[in-house]
Coordinates of C-alpha atoms in Angstrom, one line a residue:
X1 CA -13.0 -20.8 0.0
X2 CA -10.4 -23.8 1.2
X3 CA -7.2 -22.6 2.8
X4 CA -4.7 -23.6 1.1
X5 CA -2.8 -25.1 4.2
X6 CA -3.3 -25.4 8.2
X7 CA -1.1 -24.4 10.7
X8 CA 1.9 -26.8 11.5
X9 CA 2.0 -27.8 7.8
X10 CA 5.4 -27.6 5.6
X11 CA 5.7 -25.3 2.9
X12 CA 6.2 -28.6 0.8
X13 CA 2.4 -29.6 1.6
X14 CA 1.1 -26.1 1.1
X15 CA -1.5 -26.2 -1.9
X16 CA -0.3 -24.3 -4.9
X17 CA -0.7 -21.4 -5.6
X18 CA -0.9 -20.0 -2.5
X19 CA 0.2 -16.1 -1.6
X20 CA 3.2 -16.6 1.0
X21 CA 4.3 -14.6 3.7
X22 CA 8.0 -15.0 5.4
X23 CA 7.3 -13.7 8.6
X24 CA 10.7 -13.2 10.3
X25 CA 11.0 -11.1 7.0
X26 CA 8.2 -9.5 7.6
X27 CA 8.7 -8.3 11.1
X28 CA 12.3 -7.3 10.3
X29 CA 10.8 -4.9 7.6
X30 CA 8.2 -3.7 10.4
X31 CA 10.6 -2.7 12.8
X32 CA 13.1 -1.3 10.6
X33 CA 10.7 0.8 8.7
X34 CA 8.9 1.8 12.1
X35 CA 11.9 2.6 13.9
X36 CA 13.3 4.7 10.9
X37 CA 10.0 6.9 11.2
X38 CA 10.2 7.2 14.8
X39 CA 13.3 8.3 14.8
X40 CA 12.7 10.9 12.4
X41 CA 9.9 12.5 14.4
X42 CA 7.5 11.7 12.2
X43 CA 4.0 9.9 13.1
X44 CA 3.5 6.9 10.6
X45 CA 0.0 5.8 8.9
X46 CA 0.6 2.6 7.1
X47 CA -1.1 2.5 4.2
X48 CA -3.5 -1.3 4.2
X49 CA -4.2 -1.0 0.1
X50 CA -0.9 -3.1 0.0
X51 CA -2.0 -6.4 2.2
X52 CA -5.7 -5.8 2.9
X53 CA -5.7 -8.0 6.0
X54 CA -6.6 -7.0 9.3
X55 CA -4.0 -9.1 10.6
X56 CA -1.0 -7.2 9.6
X57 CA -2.7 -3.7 10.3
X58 CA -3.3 -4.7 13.8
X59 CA 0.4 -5.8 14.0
X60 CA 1.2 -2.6 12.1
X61 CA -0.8 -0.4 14.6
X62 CA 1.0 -2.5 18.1
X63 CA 4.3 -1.3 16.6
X64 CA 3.2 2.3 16.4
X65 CA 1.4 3.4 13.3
X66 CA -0.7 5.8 14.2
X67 CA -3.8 5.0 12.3
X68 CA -4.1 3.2 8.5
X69 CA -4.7 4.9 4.8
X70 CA -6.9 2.9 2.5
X71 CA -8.1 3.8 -0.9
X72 CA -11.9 2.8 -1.1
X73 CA -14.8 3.5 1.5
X74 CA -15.5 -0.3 1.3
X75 CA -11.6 -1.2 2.5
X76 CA -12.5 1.4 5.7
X77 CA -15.3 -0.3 6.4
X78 CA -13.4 -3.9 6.6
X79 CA -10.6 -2.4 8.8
X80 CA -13.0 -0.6 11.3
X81 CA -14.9 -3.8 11.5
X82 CA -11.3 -5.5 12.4
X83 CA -10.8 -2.8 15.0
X84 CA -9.0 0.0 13.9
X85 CA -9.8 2.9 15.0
X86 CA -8.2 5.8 12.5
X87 CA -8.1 5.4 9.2
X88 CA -7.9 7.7 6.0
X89 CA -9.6 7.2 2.9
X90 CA -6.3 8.9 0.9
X91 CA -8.1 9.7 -2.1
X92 CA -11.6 10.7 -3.2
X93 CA -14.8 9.9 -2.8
X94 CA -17.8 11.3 -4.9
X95 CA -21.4 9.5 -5.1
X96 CA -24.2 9.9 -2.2
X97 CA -24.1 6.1 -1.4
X98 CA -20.5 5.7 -0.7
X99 CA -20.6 9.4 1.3
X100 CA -23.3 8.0 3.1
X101 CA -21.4 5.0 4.2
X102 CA -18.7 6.6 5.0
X103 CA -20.6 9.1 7.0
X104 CA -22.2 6.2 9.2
X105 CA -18.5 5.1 9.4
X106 CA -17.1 7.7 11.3
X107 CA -19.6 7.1 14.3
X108 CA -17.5 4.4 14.4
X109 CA -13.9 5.2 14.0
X110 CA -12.0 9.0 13.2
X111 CA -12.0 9.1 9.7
X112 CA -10.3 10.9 7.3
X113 CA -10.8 11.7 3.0
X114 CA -9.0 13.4 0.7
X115 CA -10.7 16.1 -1.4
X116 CA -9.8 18.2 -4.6
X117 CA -13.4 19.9 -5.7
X118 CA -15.6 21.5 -3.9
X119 CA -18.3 19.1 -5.2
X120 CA -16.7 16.6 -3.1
X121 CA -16.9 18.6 0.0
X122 CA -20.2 19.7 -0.6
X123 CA -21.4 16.3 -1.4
X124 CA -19.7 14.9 2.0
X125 CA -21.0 17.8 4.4
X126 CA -24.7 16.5 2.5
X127 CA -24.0 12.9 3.8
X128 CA -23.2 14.2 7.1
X129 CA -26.5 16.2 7.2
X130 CA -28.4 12.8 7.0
X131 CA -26.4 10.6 8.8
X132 CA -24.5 12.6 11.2
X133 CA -21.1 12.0 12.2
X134 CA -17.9 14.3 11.5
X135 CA -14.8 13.9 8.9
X136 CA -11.9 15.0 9.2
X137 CA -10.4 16.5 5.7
X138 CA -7.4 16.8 3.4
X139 CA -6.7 18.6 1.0
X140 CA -5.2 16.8 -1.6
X141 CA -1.9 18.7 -3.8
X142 CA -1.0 17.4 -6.8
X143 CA 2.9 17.5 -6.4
X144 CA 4.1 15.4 -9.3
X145 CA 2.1 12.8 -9.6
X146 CA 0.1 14.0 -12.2
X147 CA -3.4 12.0 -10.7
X148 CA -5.9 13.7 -8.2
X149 CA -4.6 16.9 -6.2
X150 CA -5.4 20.8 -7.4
X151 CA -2.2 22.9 -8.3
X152 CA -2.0 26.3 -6.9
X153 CA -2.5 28.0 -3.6
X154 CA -5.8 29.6 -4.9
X155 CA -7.8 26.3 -5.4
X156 CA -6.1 24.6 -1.8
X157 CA -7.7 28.1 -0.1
X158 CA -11.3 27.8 -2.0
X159 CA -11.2 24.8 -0.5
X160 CA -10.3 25.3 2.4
X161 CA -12.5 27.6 3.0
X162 CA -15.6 25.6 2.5
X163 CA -14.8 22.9 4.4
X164 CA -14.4 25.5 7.4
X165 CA -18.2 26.6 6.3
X166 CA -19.5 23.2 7.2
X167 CA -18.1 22.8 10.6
X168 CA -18.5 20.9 12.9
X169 CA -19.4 18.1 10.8
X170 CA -16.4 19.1 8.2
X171 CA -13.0 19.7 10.2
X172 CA -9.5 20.8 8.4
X173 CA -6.8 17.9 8.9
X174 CA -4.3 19.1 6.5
X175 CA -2.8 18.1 3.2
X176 CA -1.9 15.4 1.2
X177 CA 1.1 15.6 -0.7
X178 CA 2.1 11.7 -1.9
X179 CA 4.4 11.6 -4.8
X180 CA 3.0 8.1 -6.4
X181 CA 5.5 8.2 -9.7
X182 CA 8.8 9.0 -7.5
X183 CA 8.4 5.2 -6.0
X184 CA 10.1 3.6 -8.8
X185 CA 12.4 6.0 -10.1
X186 CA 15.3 3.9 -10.0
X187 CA 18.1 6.2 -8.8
X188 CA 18.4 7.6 -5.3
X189 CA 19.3 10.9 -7.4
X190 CA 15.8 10.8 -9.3
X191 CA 14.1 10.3 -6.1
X192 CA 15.3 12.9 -3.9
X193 CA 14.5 15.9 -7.2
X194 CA 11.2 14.7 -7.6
X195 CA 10.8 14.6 -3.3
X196 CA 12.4 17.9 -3.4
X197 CA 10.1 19.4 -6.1
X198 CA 6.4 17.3 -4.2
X199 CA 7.9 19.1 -0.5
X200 CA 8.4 22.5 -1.9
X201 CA 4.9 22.3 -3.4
X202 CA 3.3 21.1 -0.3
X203 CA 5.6 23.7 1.8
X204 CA 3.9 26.5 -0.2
X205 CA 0.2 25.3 -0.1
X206 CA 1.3 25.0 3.7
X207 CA 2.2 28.2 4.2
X208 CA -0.5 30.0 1.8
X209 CA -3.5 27.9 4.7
X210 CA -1.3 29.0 7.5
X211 CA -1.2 33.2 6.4
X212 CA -5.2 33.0 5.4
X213 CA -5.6 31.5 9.4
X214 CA -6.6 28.2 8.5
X215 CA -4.8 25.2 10.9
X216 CA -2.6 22.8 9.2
X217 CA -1.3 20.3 11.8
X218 CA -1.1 17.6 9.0
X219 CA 0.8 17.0 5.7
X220 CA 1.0 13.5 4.9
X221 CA 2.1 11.5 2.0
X222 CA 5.2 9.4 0.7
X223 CA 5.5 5.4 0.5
X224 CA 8.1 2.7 0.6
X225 CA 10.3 4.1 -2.2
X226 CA 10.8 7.9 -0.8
X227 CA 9.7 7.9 3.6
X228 CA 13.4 8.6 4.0
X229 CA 13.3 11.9 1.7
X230 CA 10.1 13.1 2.8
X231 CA 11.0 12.7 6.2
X232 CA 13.7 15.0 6.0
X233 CA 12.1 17.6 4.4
X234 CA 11.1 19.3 7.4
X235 CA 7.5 20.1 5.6
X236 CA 5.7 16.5 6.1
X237 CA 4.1 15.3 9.3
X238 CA 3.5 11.9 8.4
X239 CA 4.4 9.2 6.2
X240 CA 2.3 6.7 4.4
X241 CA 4.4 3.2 3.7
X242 CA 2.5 0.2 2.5
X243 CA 4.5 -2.1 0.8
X244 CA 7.3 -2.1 3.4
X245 CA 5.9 -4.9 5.0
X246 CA 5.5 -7.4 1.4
X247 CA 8.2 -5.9 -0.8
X248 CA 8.2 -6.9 -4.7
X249 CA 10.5 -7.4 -7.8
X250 CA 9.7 -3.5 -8.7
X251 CA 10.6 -1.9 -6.0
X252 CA 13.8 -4.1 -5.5
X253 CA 14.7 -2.9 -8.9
X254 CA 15.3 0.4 -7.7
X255 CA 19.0 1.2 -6.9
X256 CA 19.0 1.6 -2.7
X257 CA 19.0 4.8 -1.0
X258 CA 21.5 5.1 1.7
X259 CA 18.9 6.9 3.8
X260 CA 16.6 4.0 4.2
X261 CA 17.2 0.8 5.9
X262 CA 17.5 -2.3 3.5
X263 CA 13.9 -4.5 3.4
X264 CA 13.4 -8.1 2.4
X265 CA 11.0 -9.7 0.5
X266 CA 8.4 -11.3 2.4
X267 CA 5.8 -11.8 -0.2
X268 CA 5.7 -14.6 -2.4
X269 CA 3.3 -17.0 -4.4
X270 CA 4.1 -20.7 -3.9
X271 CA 4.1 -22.5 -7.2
X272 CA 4.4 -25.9 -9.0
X273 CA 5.8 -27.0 -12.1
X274 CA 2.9 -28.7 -14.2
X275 CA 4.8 -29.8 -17.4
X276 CA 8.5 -29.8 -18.1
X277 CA 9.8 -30.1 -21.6
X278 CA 14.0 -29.8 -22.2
X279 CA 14.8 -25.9 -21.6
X280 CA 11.3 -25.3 -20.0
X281 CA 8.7 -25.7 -17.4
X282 CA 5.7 -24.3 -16.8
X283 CA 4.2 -23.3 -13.4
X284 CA 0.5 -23.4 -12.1
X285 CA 0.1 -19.9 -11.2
X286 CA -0.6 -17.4 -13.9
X287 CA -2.6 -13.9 -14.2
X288 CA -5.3 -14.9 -11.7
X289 CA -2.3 -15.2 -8.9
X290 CA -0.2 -12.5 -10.1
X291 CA -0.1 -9.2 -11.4
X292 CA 2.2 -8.0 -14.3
X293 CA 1.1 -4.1 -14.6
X294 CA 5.2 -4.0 -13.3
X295 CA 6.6 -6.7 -15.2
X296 CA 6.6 -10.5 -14.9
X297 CA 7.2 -12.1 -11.4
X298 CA 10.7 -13.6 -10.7
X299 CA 11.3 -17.0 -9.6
X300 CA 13.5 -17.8 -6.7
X301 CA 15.1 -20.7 -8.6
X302 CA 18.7 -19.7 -9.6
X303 CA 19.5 -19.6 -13.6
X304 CA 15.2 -19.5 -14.7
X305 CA 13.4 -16.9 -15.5
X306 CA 10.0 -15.7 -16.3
X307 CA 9.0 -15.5 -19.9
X308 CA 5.6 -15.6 -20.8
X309 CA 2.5 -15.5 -18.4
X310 CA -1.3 -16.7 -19.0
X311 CA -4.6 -17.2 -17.3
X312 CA -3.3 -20.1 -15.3
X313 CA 0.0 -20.6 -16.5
X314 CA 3.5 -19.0 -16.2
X315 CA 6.9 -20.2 -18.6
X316 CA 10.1 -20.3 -17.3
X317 CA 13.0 -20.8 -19.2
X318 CA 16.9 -20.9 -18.1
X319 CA 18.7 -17.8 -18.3
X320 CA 21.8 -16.9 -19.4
X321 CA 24.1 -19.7 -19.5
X322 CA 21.4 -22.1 -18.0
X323 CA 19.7 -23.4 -15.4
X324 CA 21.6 -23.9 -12.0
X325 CA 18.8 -25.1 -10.0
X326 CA 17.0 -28.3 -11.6
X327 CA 13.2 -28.2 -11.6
X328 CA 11.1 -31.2 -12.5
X329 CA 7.3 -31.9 -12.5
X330 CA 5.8 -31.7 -9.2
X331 CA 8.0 -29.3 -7.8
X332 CA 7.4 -26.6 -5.8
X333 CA 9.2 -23.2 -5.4
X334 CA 8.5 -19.5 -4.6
X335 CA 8.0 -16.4 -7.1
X336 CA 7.9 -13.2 -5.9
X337 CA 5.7 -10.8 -7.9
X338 CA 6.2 -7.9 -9.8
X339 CA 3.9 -5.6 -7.9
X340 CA 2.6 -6.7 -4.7
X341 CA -0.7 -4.4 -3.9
X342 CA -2.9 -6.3 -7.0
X343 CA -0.9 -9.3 -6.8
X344 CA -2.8 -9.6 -2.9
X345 CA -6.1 -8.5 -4.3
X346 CA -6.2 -11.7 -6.1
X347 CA -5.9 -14.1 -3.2
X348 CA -8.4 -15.0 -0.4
X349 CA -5.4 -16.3 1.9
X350 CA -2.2 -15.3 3.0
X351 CA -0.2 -18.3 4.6
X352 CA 2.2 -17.1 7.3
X353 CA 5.4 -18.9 7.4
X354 CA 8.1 -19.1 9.6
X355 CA 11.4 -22.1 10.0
X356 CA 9.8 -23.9 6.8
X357 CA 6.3 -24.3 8.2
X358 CA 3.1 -22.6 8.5
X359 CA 2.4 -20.3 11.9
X360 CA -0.9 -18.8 10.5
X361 CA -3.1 -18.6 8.0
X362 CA -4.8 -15.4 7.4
X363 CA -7.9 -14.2 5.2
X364 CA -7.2 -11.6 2.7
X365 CA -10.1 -9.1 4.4
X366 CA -10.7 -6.3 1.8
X367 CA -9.8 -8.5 -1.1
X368 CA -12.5 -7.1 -4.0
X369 CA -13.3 -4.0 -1.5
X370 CA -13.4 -2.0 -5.0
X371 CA -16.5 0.8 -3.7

């Protein structure tokens, strides 16, 4: 597939639509977010479903993540073939094909999987048996979320237990404990009960592996919304950021914490007005460059706004008491999208910018790394 620009060019000659990244916003966000961690005590695993390019995970890992989370065997694979040499799968993984790839993987690279049945452990200490290799494991704890995790110290010890019966090839890491719904609860208030509530629960499922004699060096979890709370919960070990480093119109909807340093937004999707009619325009970017699972993307053009979205097409009409900024056919301008992990997944480039003109171009690596 053609890049939509080459190094040197202007953003004005960058072919629309293209998925943008402001770099001196994006290496303010990395060091701000990394320092915050670090000073915390904490180790932080930045989570690659949000950009899927090895190019930001290695810069990720140079500034001190300890290692990456992904969400599919097929997005490990990508970032071990990029180099990096820790990552966890942070949710599970059930099927003898994908077990057996990710057994073969960690010949490669320490890798890590969540589990919450012991049909998954069983099925991954199988894979092993063929393939050899070793995996490290967590157990997952459903702490609010309401998605994958068991409830109860009970079914975190069953498991716990088998995954001890198939050392050496099945080794304890710890617990997951991530809190997906607090994200985008917009209040700092909201946040910090439903933090409060996801550490307690991991605290106790802790506590429960520690007494039966069972190691738990690890409880990881959290994300961009919530690192701050986790953090200071004296319970997790780790943090698991991702969008940090790309930032979208959801999570800038949420009223700042105090706690956590103020972010940017990096990611954007360069766009171009195709027809104009009094009171509208319409832009050449539409479902196939964004996502709207979080709402319709917002375009950096004071006094428009979003307000219908199609296959290939997206309406903007002024809001309020009009348009400020004047758009005309053939313009360009930038859009940031509503939720930026899918919004990525839809792209084959990400155009690095910096001072108006491009510094890089880089490939989208696990874009469609669904298995």
């Amino acid at each position: 597939m053609l890049a939509p620009a080459r190094i040197g060019d202007p953003i004005a000659a960058v072919d629309t639509p293209a998925l943008m990244l402001d770099l001196d916003a994006f290496e303010a966000n990395l060091r701000a977010v990394h320092a915050a961690v670090a000073a915390s005590g904490l180790a932080l695993r930045a989570h690659a479903k949000a950009h899927k390019c090895v190019e930001i995970a290695r810069r990720q890992v140079a500034a001190g993540a300890v290692g990456l989370c992904c969400q599919k065997v097929a997005e490990a694979e990508v970032f071990v073939a990029g180099g990096i040499r820790d990552v966890l799968v942070s949710n599970q993984v059930i099927g003898a094909a994908k077990l057996r790839r990710l057994a073969r993987l960690s010949q490669q690279a320490l890798i890590g999987v969540c589990v919450d049945h012991p049909q998954q452990v069983r099925a991954l200490a199988d894979a092993l048996a063929q393939e050899g290799g070793c995996i490290e494991v967590l157990i997952e704890v459903d702490v609010g979320g309401g998605r994958c995790g068991v409830i109860g110290e009970a079914a975190v010890l069953e498991l716990a237990a088998l995954v001890a019966a198939h050392a050496p090839v099945l080794r304890l890491r710890g617990l997951q404990a991530y809190h997906g719904r607090a994200q985008h609860r917009r209040t700092p208030e909201e946040r910090r009960e439903a933090i409060a509530a996801a550490a307690a629960a991991a605290a106790a499922a802790r506590d429960a592996l520690r007494a039966a004699g069972h190691d738990c060096p690890v409880v990881t979890g959290a994300g961009t919304g919530t690192y701050p709370l986790e953090a200071a919960t004296g319970v997790y070990t780790e943090v698991q950021p991702g969008s940090y480093v790309l930032m979208d119109a959801d999570y800038f909807a949420n009223q700042p914490d105090p706690q956590a340093p103020a972010l940017r937004q990096a990611l954007t999707v360069h766009c171009q007005v195709i027809s104009e009619r009094p009171g509208q325009v319409v832009l050449d970017a539409g479902l196939k460059a964004f996502s709207v699972d979080s709402g319709l993307p917002v375009p950096l053009a004071e006094g428009w706004r979003a307000v219908s979205i199609s296959d290939e097409h997206l309406v903007l009409r002024p809001s309020g008491e009009g348009a400020r900024a004047t758009l005309r056919l053939g313009d360009t301008l930038s859009v940031v999208p509503g939720h930026c992990d899918p919004t990525v997944n839809l792209h084959d480039h990400l155009v690095a910018h910096r001072a108006g003109r491009v510094e890089a171009v880089w490939p989208v690596d696990a874009r469609g790394a669904l298995t």
